[in-house]
PDB file of C-alpha atoms in Angstrom:
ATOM      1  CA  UNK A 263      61.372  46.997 244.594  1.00  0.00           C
ATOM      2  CA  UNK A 264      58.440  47.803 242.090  1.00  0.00           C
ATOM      3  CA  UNK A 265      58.363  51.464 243.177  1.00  0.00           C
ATOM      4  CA  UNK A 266      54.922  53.253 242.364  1.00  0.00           C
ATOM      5  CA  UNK A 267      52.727  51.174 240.149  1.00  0.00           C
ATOM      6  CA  UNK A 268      49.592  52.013 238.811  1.00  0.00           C
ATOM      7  CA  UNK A 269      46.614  50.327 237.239  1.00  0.00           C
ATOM      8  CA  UNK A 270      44.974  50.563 234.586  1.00  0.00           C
ATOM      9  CA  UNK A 271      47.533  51.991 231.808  1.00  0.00           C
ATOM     10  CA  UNK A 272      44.397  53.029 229.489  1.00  0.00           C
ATOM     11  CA  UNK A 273      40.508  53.240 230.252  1.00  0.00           C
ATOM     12  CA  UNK A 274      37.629  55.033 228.538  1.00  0.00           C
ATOM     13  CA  UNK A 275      34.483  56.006 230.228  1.00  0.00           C
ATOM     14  CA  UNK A 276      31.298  57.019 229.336  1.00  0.00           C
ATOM     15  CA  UNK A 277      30.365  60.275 230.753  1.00  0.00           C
ATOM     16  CA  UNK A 278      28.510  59.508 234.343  1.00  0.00           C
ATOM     17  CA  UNK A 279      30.667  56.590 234.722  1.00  0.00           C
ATOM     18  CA  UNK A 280      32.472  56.014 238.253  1.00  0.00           C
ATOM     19  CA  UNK A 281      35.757  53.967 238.262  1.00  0.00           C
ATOM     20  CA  UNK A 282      38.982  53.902 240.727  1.00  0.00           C
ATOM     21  CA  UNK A 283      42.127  53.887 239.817  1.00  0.00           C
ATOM     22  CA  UNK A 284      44.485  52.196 241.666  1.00  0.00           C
ATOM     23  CA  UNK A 285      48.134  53.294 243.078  1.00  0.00           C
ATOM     24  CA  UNK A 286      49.973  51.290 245.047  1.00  0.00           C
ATOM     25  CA  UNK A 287      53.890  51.832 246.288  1.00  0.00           C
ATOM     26  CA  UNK A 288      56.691  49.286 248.505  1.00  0.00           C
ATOM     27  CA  UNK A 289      59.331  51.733 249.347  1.00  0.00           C
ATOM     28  CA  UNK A 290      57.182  52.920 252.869  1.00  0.00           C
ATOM     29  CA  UNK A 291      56.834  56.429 251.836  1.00  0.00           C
ATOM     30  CA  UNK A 292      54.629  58.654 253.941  1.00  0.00           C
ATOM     31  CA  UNK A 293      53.451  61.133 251.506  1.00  0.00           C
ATOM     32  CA  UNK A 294      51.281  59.856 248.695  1.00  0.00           C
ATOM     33  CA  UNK A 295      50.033  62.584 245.907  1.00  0.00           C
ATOM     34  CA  UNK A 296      47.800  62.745 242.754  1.00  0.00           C
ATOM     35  CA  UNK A 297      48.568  64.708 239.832  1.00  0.00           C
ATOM     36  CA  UNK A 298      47.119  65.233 236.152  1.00  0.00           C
ATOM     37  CA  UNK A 299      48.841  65.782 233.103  1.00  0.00           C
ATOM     38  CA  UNK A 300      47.234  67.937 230.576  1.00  0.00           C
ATOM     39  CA  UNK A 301      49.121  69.545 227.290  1.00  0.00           C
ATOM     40  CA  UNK A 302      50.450  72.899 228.212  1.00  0.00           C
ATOM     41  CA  UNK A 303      49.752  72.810 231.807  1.00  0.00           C
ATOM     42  CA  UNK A 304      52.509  70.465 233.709  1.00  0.00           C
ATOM     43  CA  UNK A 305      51.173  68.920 236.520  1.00  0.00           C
ATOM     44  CA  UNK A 306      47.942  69.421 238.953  1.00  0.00           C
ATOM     45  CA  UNK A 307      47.458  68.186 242.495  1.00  0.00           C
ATOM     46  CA  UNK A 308      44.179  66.594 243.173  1.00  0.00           C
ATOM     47  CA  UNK A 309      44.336  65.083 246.398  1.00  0.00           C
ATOM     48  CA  UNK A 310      47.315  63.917 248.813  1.00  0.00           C
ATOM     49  CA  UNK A 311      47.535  62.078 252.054  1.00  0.00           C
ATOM     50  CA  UNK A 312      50.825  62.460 254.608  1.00  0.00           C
ATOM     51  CA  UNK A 313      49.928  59.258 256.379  1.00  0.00           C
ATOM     52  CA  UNK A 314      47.548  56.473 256.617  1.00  0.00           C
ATOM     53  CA  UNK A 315      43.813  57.775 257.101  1.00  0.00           C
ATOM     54  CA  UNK A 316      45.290  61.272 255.965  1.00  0.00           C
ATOM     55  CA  UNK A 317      43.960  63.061 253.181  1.00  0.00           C
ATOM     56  CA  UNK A 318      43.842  66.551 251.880  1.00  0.00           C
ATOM     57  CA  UNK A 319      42.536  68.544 248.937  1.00  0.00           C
ATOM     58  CA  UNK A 320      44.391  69.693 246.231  1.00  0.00           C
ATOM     59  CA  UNK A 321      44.627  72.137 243.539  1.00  0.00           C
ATOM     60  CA  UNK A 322      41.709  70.263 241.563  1.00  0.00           C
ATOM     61  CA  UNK A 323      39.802  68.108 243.829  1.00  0.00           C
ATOM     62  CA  UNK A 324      36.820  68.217 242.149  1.00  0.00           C
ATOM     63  CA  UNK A 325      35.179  65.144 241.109  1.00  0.00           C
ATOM     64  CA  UNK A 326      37.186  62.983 242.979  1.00  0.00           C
ATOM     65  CA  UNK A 327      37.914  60.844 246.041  1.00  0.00           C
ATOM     66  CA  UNK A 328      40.623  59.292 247.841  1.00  0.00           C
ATOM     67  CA  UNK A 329      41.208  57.050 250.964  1.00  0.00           C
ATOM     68  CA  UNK A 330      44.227  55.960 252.671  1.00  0.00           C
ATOM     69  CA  UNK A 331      43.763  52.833 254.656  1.00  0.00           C
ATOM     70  CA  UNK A 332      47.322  51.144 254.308  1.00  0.00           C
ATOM     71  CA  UNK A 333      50.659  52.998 253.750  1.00  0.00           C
ATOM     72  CA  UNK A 334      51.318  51.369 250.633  1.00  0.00           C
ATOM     73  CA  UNK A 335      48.217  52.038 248.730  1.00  0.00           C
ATOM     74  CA  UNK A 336      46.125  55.341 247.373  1.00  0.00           C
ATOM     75  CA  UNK A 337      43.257  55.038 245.259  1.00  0.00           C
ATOM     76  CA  UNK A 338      41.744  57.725 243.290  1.00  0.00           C
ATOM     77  CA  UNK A 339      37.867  57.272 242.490  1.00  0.00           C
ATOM     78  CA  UNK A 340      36.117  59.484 239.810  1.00  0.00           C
ATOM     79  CA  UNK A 341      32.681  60.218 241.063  1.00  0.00           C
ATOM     80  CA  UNK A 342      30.448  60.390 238.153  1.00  0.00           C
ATOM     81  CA  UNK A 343      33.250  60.888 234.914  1.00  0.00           C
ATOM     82  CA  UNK A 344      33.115  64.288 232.938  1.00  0.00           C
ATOM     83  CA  UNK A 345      34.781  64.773 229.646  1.00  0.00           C
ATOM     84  CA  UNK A 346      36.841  67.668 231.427  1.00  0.00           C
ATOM     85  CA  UNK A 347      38.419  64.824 233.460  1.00  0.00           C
ATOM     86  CA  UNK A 348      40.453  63.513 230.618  1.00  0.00           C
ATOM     87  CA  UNK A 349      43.936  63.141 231.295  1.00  0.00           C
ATOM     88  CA  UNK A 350      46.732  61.086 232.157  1.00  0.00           C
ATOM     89  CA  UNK A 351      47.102  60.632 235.893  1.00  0.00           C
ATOM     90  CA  UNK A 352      50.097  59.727 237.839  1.00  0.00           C
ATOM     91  CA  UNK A 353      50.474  58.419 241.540  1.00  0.00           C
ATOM     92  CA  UNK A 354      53.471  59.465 243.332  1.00  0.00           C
ATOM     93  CA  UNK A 355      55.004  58.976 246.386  1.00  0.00           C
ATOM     94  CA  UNK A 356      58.046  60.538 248.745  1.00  0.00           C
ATOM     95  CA  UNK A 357      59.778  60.021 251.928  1.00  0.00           C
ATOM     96  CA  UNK A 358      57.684  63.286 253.416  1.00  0.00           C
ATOM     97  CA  UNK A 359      56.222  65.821 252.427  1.00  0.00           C
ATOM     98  CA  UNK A 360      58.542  68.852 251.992  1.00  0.00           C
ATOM     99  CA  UNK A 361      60.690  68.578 248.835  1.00  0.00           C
ATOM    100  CA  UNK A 362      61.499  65.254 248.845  1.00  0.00           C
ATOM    101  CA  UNK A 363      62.220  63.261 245.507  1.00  0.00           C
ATOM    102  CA  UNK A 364      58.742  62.397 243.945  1.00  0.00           C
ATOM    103  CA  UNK A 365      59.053  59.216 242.593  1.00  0.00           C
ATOM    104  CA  UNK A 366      56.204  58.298 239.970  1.00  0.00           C
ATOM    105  CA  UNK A 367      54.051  55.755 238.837  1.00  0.00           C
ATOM    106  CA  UNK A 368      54.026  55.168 235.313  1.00  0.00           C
ATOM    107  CA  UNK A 369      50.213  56.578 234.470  1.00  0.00           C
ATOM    108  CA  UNK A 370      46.750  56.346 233.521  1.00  0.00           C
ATOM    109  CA  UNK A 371      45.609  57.340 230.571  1.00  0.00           C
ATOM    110  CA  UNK A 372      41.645  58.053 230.644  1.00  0.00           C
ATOM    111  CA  UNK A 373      39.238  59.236 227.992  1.00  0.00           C
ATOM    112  CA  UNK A 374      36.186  60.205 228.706  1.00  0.00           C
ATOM    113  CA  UNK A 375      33.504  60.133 226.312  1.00  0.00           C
TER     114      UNK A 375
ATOM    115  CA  UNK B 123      48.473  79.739 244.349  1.00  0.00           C
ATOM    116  CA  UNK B 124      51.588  80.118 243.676  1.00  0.00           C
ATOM    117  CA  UNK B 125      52.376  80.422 239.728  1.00  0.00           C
ATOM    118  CA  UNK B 126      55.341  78.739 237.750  1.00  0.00           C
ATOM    119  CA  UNK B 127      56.027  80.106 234.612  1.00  0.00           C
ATOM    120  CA  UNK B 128      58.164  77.559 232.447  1.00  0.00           C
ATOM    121  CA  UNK B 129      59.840  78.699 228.728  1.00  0.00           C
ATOM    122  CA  UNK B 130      59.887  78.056 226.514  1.00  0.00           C
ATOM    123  CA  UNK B 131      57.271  75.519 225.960  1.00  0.00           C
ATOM    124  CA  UNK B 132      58.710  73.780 222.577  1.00  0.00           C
ATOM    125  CA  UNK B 133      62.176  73.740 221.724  1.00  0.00           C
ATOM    126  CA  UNK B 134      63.073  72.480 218.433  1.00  0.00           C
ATOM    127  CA  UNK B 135      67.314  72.038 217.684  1.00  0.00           C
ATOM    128  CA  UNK B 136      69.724  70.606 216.510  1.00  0.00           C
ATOM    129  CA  UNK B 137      72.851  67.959 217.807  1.00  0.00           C
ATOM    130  CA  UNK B 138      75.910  70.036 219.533  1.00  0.00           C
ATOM    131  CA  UNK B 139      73.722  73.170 220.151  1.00  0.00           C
ATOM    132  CA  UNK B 140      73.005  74.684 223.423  1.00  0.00           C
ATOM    133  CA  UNK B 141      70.045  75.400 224.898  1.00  0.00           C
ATOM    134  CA  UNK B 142      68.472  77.459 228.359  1.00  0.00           C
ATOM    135  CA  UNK B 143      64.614  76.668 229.746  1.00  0.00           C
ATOM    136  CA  UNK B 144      63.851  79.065 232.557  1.00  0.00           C
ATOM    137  CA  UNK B 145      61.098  78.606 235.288  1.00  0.00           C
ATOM    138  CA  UNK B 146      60.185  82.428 236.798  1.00  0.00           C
ATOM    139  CA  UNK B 147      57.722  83.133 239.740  1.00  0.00           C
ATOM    140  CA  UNK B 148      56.679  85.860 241.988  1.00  0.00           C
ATOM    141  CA  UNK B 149      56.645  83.547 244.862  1.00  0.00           C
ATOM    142  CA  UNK B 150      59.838  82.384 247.135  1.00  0.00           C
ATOM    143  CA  UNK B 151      60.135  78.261 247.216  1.00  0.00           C
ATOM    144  CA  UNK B 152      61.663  76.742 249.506  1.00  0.00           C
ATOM    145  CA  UNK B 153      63.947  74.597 246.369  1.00  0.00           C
ATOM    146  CA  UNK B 154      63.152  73.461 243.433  1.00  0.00           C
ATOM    147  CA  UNK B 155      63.251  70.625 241.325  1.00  0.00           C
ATOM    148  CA  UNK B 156      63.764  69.423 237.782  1.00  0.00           C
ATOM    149  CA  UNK B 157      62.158  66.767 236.461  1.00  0.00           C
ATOM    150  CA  UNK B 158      62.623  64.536 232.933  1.00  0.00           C
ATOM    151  CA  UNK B 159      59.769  62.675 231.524  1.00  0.00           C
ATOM    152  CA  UNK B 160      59.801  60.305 228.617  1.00  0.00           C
ATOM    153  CA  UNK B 161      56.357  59.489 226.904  1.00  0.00           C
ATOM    154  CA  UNK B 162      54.497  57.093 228.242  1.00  0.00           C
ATOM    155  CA  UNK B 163      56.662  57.151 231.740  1.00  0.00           C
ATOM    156  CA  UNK B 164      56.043  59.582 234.589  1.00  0.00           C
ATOM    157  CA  UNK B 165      58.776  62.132 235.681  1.00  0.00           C
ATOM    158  CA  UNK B 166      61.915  60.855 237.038  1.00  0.00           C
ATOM    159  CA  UNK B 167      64.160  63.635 239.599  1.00  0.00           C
ATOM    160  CA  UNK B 168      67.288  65.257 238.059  1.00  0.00           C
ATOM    161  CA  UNK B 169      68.338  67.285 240.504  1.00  0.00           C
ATOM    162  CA  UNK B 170      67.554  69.489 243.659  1.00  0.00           C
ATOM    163  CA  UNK B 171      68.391  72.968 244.321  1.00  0.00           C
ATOM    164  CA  UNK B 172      68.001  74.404 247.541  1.00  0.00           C
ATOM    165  CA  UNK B 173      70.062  77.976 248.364  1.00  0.00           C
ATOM    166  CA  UNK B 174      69.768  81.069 246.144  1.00  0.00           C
ATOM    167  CA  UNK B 175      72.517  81.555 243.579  1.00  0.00           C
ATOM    168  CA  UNK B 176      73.145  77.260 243.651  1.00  0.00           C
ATOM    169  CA  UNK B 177      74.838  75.831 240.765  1.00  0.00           C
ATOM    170  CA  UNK B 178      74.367  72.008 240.187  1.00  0.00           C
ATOM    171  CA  UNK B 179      76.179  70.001 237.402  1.00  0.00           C
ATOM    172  CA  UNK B 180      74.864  66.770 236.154  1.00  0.00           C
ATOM    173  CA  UNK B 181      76.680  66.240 233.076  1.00  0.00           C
ATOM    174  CA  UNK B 182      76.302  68.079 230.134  1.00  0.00           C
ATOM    175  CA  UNK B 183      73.265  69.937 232.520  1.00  0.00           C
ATOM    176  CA  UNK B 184      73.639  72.884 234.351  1.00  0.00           C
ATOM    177  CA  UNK B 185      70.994  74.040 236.991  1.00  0.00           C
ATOM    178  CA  UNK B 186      70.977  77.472 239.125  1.00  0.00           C
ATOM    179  CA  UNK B 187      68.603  78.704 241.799  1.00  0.00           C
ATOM    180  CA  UNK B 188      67.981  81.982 241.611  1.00  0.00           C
ATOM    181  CA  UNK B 189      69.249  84.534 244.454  1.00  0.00           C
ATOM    182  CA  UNK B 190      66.047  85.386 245.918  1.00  0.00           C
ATOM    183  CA  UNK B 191      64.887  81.343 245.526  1.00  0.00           C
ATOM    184  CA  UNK B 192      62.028  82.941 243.041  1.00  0.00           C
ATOM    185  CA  UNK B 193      63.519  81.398 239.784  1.00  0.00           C
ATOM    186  CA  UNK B 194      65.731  78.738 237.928  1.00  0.00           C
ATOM    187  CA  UNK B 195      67.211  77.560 234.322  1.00  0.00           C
ATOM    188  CA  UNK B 196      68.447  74.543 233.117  1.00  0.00           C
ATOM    189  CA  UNK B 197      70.849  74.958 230.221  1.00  0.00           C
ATOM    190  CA  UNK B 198      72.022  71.738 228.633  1.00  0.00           C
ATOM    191  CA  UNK B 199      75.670  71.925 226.451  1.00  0.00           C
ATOM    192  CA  UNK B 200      75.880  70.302 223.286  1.00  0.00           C
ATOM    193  CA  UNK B 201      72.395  68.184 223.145  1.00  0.00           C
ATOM    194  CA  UNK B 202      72.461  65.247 222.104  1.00  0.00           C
ATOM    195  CA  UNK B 203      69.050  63.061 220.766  1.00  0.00           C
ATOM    196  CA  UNK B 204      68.900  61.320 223.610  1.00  0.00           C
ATOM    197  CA  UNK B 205      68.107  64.663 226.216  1.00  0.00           C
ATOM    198  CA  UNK B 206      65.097  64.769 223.517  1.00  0.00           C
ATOM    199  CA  UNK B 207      61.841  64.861 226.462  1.00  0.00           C
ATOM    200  CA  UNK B 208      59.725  66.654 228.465  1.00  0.00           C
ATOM    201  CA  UNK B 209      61.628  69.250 230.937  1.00  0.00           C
ATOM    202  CA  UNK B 210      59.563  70.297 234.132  1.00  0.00           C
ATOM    203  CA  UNK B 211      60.437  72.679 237.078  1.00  0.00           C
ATOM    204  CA  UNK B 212      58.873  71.833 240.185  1.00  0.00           C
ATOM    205  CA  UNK B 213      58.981  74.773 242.982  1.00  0.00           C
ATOM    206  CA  UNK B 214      58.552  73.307 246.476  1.00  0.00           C
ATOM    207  CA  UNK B 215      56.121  75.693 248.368  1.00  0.00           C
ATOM    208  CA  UNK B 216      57.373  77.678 251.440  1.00  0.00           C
ATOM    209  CA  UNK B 217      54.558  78.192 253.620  1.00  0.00           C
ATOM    210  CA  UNK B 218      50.983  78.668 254.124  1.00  0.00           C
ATOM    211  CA  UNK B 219      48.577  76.228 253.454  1.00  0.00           C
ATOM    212  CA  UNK B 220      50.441  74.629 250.141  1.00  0.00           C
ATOM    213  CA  UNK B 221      53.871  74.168 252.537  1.00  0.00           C
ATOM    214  CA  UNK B 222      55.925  71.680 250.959  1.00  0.00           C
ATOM    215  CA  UNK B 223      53.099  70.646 248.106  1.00  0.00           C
ATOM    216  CA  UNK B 224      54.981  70.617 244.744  1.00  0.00           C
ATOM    217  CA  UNK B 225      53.894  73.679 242.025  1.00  0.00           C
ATOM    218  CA  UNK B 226      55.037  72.609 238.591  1.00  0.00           C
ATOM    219  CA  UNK B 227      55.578  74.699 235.341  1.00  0.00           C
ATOM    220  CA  UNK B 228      54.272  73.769 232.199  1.00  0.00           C
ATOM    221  CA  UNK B 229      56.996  71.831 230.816  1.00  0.00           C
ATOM    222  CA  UNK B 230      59.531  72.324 227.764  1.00  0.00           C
ATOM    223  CA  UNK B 231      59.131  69.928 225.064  1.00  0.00           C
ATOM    224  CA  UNK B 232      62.810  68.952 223.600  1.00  0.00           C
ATOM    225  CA  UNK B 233      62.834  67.871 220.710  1.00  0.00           C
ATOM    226  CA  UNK B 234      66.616  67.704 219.582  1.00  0.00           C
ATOM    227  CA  UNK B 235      67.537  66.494 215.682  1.00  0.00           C
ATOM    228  CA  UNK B 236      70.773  64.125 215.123  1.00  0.00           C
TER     229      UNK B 236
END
């Protein structure tokens, strides 16, 4: 099993730029999240989904989008990039929501210029 | 929104000390979770705690849940180099509209010295 993979490692943007980044997991997990990881903060949910053609909000879902057509995948689109939305994002996934293990994908890194 | 408050944020020692990183909230979770992260890698599980005044061993790592499920330390015995990483608490929200969405801390740097 590949677990959560993600893709790109690294992109930079231009401010006003849109781009997706894609998440993608094979273990059949129902709940699918999006965090970012910025110094001195831990970790910030943007948007999750509990099933296919589920999705919620977050803690910081501003700026971005997410679908869920298939169980195994989760992309996260940036809208129109702002320099505030540089980060490193990471994809996880877990059997349910609820306090399950996470497991996580191995990030994004994105600058935004 | 429930808060996490993780310290300390940088920890600096040396090999065969001993060390405590705490994670404190007004809220209740429901568990919590501890977390290891290695740069470049996302956070991989430690451990799980889920009843007030749990103790869980993993080694050289001890974890405790806090009575009232509002707080929880990791103390590590003797570090080593290789627990050098990023630490992060993970509370698992009891109720409301953020039920069972994860609220993290801030994260310990570890930084230990052979």
């Amino acid at each position: 099993n590949a677990g959560v993979t993600q893709t790109p490692k690294f992109q930079v943007l231009k401010t006003g730029q849109s781009m997706t980044l894609q998440c993608a997991q094979d273990m059949n997990h129902e709940y699918m999240s999006w965090y970012r990881q910025d110094p001195g903060m831990g970790l910030r949910l943007i948007h999750y989904s509990v099933g296919a053609g589920i999705t919620d909000q977050g803690e910081v879902p501003n700026g971005y989008n997410v679908s869920r057509s298939t169980t195994e995948d989760f992309p996260l689109r940036l809208l129109s990039a702002a320099p505030s939305q540089t980060s490193v994002y990471f994809c996880a996934s877990s059997y349910s929501i609820g306090g399950h293990e996470q497991f996580f994908g191995p990030g994004t890194r994105l600058t935004v210029l | 929104t429930q808060l996490l408050e993780q310290s300390p944020q940088f920890l600096s020692i040396q090999e065969g000390e001993n060390l405590t990183v705490y994670c404190n909230s007004s809220s209740v979770f429901s568990s919590l979770q501890w977390y290891r992260q290695e740069p470049g890698e996302g956070p991989v599980l430690l451990v799980t705690v889920v009843t007030g005044g749990e103790v869980k061993k993993l080694k050289r790592l001890t974890f405790q849940f806090g009575d009232a499920r509002k707080d929880s330390s990791l103390h590590i015995t003797a570090a080593q180099p290789g627990d050098t990483g990023l630490y992060l608490c993970a509370g698992v929200n009891a109720g409301g509209t953020s039920y069972g969405k994860l609220t993290f801390g801030q994260g310990t740097i570890l930084t230990v010295h052979p």
